Amino acid sequence: MSRIVAADGNSFGITSDPITQFACALSALIHDLDHSGCPNAVLVKEQAEVATMYHNKSVAEQNSLDIAWDLLMEDQFADLRAAIYRDEEELKRFRKLL
C-alpha cells in the first residue's frame, strides 16, 4: 500500500497499522455496495425505508457497511476474519474503523 501522508508529514498511524490499512482498503471496496443511485438527501426526503432505518444519517453508506459486515460474519469467511483480527478488542477496533 502506498504511504498516506498529510502535507505536514503525518501519516495518522495508517502506515504502521495493518488493521487500519485493511479497513481503508475494504471501506473503498464496499463504499457503494447496494447503492440505489439515489443521493442520501433524496432517500431522506422521500422517507425511504433505508433512510428511516439509519435515522436519515449517511443512509447509503451505513447500508453498504451493514451488508458487507453481515457477509464478512458468515461462516464461510471465518479464515478471513481470523486474518484480519485476533481477538474481540481488535474486532471492535476494526468495526469502528470501517
Coordinates of N, CA and C in Angstrom, one line a residue:
M1 N 0.9 -1.2 0.0 CA 0.0 0.0 0.0 C 0.9 1.2 0.0
S2 N 0.6 2.2 -0.8 CA 1.4 3.4 -0.8 C 1.2 4.2 0.5
R3 N 2.2 5.0 0.8 CA 2.3 5.7 2.1 C 1.3 6.9 2.0
I4 N 0.4 7.0 3.0 CA -0.6 8.1 3.0 C -0.1 9.1 4.0
V5 N 0.2 10.3 3.5 CA 0.9 11.3 4.3 C 0.2 12.7 4.1
A6 N -0.1 13.4 5.2 CA -0.7 14.7 5.1 C 0.5 15.7 4.7
A7 N 0.1 16.9 4.4 CA 1.0 17.9 4.0 C 2.1 18.2 5.1
D8 N 1.7 18.0 6.4 CA 2.6 18.2 7.5 C 3.5 17.0 7.8
G9 N 3.4 15.9 6.9 CA 4.2 14.7 7.1 C 3.6 13.7 8.0
N10 N 2.4 13.9 8.6 CA 1.8 13.0 9.5 C 1.1 11.9 8.7
S11 N 1.3 10.6 9.0 CA 0.7 9.5 8.3 C -0.6 9.0 9.1
F12 N -0.9 9.7 10.2 CA -2.1 9.3 11.0 C -2.0 7.9 11.5
G13 N -0.9 7.2 11.6 CA -0.8 5.9 12.0 C -1.1 4.8 11.0
I14 N -1.5 5.3 9.8 CA -2.0 4.3 8.8 C -0.9 3.4 8.4
T15 N 0.3 3.9 8.2 CA 1.4 3.2 7.6 C 1.9 2.1 8.6
S16 N 1.6 2.2 9.9 CA 2.2 1.3 10.8 C 1.2 0.3 11.4
D17 N -0.1 0.4 10.9 CA -1.1 -0.5 11.5 C -1.9 -1.2 10.4
P18 N -1.6 -2.5 10.3 CA -2.3 -3.4 9.3 C -3.8 -3.4 9.4
I19 N -4.4 -3.3 10.6 CA -5.8 -3.3 10.7 C -6.4 -2.0 10.0
T20 N -5.7 -0.9 10.3 CA -6.2 0.3 9.7 C -6.0 0.3 8.2
Q21 N -4.9 -0.2 7.7 CA -4.7 -0.3 6.3 C -5.8 -1.2 5.6
F22 N -6.1 -2.3 6.2 CA -7.1 -3.2 5.6 C -8.5 -2.6 5.7
A23 N -8.8 -1.9 6.8 CA -10.1 -1.2 6.9 C -10.2 -0.1 5.9
C24 N -9.2 0.6 5.6 CA -9.2 1.6 4.5 C -9.5 0.9 3.1
A25 N -8.8 -0.1 2.9 CA -9.0 -0.8 1.6 C -10.4 -1.4 1.5
L26 N -10.8 -2.1 2.5 CA -12.2 -2.7 2.5 C -13.2 -1.6 2.4
S27 N -13.1 -0.5 3.1 CA -14.0 0.6 3.0 C -14.2 1.1 1.6
A28 N -13.1 1.2 0.9 CA -13.1 1.7 -0.5 C -13.8 0.6 -1.4
L29 N -13.6 -0.6 -1.1 CA -14.3 -1.7 -1.9 C -15.8 -1.7 -1.7
I30 N -16.2 -1.5 -0.5 CA -17.6 -1.7 -0.2 C -18.4 -0.4 -0.2
H31 N -17.8 0.7 -0.5 CA -18.4 2.0 -0.4 C -19.8 2.1 -1.0
D32 N -20.0 1.6 -2.2 CA -21.3 1.8 -2.9 C -22.0 0.4 -3.0
L33 N -21.7 -0.5 -2.2 CA -22.4 -1.8 -2.2 C -23.9 -1.6 -2.0
D34 N -24.7 -2.1 -2.9 CA -26.2 -2.0 -2.9 C -26.7 -0.6 -3.1
H35 N -25.9 0.3 -3.6 CA -26.3 1.7 -3.8 C -27.3 1.8 -4.9
S36 N -28.4 2.5 -4.6 CA -29.6 2.5 -5.5 C -29.4 3.6 -6.6
G37 N -28.4 4.5 -6.4 CA -28.2 5.6 -7.3 C -28.8 6.9 -6.9
C38 N -29.6 6.8 -5.9 CA -30.3 8.0 -5.3 C -29.4 8.6 -4.2
P39 N -29.2 9.9 -4.3 CA -28.5 10.5 -3.2 C -29.2 10.4 -1.8
N40 N -28.4 10.5 -0.8 CA -29.0 10.3 0.6 C -30.1 11.4 0.8
A41 N -29.9 12.6 0.3 CA -30.9 13.6 0.5 C -32.2 13.2 -0.1
V42 N -32.2 12.6 -1.2 CA -33.5 12.1 -1.9 C -34.1 11.0 -1.0
L43 N -33.3 10.1 -0.6 CA -33.8 9.0 0.2 C -34.5 9.5 1.5
V44 N -33.8 10.5 2.1 CA -34.4 11.1 3.3 C -35.7 11.9 3.0
K45 N -35.7 12.7 2.0 CA -36.8 13.5 1.6 C -38.0 12.6 1.3
E46 N -37.8 11.5 0.6 CA -38.9 10.6 0.2 C -39.2 9.6 1.3
Q47 N -38.5 9.7 2.4 CA -38.7 8.8 3.6 C -38.6 7.4 3.2
A48 N -37.6 7.0 2.5 CA -37.3 5.7 2.1 C -37.1 4.8 3.3
E49 N -37.4 3.6 3.3 CA -37.3 2.6 4.4 C -35.8 2.7 4.9
V50 N -34.9 2.6 4.0 CA -33.5 2.6 4.4 C -33.1 3.9 5.1
A51 N -33.7 5.0 4.8 CA -33.4 6.3 5.4 C -33.9 6.3 6.9
T52 N -35.1 5.7 7.0 CA -35.7 5.6 8.4 C -34.8 4.6 9.2
M53 N -34.4 3.6 8.6 CA -33.6 2.6 9.4 C -32.3 3.2 9.9
Y54 N -31.7 4.1 9.2 CA -30.4 4.7 9.6 C -30.6 6.2 10.1
H55 N -31.8 6.5 10.5 CA -32.1 7.8 11.1 C -31.7 8.9 10.3
N56 N -31.8 8.8 9.0 CA -31.6 9.9 8.0 C -30.1 10.3 8.0
K57 N -29.2 9.5 8.5 CA -27.8 9.9 8.5 C -26.9 8.9 7.7
S58 N -26.2 9.4 6.7 CA -25.3 8.6 5.9 C -26.0 7.3 5.5
V59 N -27.1 7.5 5.0 CA -28.0 6.3 4.7 C -27.4 5.3 3.8
A60 N -27.0 5.7 2.6 CA -26.4 4.7 1.7 C -25.1 4.1 2.2
E61 N -24.3 4.9 2.8 CA -23.0 4.4 3.4 C -23.2 3.4 4.5
Q62 N -24.2 3.7 5.4 CA -24.4 2.7 6.5 C -25.0 1.4 6.0
N63 N -25.9 1.6 5.0 CA -26.5 0.4 4.4 C -25.4 -0.5 3.7
S64 N -24.5 0.1 3.0 CA -23.3 -0.6 2.4 C -22.5 -1.3 3.5
L65 N -22.2 -0.6 4.5 CA -21.4 -1.2 5.6 C -22.1 -2.4 6.3
D66 N -23.4 -2.2 6.5 CA -24.1 -3.3 7.2 C -24.2 -4.6 6.3
I67 N -24.4 -4.4 5.0 CA -24.4 -5.5 4.1 C -23.1 -6.2 4.1
A68 N -22.0 -5.5 3.9 CA -20.7 -6.0 3.9 C -20.3 -6.7 5.2
W69 N -20.7 -6.1 6.3 CA -20.4 -6.7 7.6 C -21.1 -8.0 7.8
D70 N -22.3 -8.0 7.4 CA -23.1 -9.3 7.5 C -22.5 -10.4 6.7
L71 N -22.0 -10.0 5.5 CA -21.3 -11.0 4.7 C -20.0 -11.5 5.3
L72 N -19.3 -10.6 5.8 CA -18.0 -10.9 6.5 C -18.2 -11.8 7.7
M73 N -19.3 -11.7 8.4 CA -19.6 -12.5 9.5 C -20.1 -13.9 9.2
E74 N -20.4 -14.2 7.9 CA -20.8 -15.5 7.6 C -19.7 -16.6 7.8
D75 N -20.1 -17.8 8.1 CA -19.2 -18.9 8.4 C -18.1 -19.1 7.4
Q76 N -18.5 -18.9 6.1 CA -17.5 -19.1 5.0 C -16.3 -18.2 5.1
F77 N -16.4 -17.1 5.8 CA -15.3 -16.1 5.9 C -14.6 -16.1 7.2
A78 N -14.7 -17.2 7.9 CA -14.0 -17.4 9.2 C -12.5 -17.2 9.1
D79 N -11.9 -17.8 8.1 CA -10.5 -17.7 7.9 C -10.1 -16.3 7.6
L80 N -10.9 -15.6 6.8 CA -10.6 -14.2 6.5 C -10.6 -13.3 7.8
R81 N -11.7 -13.6 8.6 CA -11.8 -12.8 9.8 C -10.6 -13.1 10.8
A82 N -10.2 -14.3 10.8 CA -9.0 -14.7 11.6 C -7.7 -14.0 11.2
A83 N -7.7 -13.7 9.9 CA -6.5 -13.0 9.3 C -6.6 -11.5 9.6
I84 N -7.8 -11.0 9.8 CA -8.0 -9.5 10.0 C -7.8 -9.1 11.5
Y85 N -8.4 -9.9 12.4 CA -8.3 -9.6 13.8 C -8.1 -10.8 14.6
R86 N -7.4 -10.7 15.8 CA -7.1 -11.8 16.6 C -8.0 -12.0 17.8
D87 N -8.6 -10.9 18.3 CA -9.4 -11.0 19.5 C -10.6 -10.0 19.4
E88 N -11.4 -10.0 20.4 CA -12.6 -9.1 20.5 C -12.2 -7.6 20.4
E89 N -11.1 -7.3 21.1 CA -10.7 -5.9 21.0 C -10.3 -5.4 19.6
E90 N -9.6 -6.3 18.9 CA -9.3 -5.9 17.5 C -10.5 -5.9 16.6
L91 N -11.4 -6.8 16.9 CA -12.7 -6.9 16.1 C -13.4 -5.5 16.3
K92 N -13.6 -5.1 17.5 CA -14.3 -3.8 17.8 C -13.6 -2.7 17.2
R93 N -12.2 -2.6 17.2 CA -11.5 -1.5 16.6 C -11.7 -1.6 15.1
F94 N -11.6 -2.8 14.5 CA -11.8 -2.9 13.0 C -13.2 -2.4 12.6
R95 N -14.2 -2.8 13.3 CA -15.6 -2.4 13.0 C -15.7 -0.8 13.1
K96 N -15.1 -0.3 14.1 CA -15.1 1.2 14.3 C -14.4 1.9 13.2
L97 N -13.3 1.4 12.7 CA -12.6 2.0 11.6 C -13.3 2.0 10.3
L98 N -14.1 0.9 10.1 CA -14.9 0.8 8.9 C -15.9 1.9 8.9

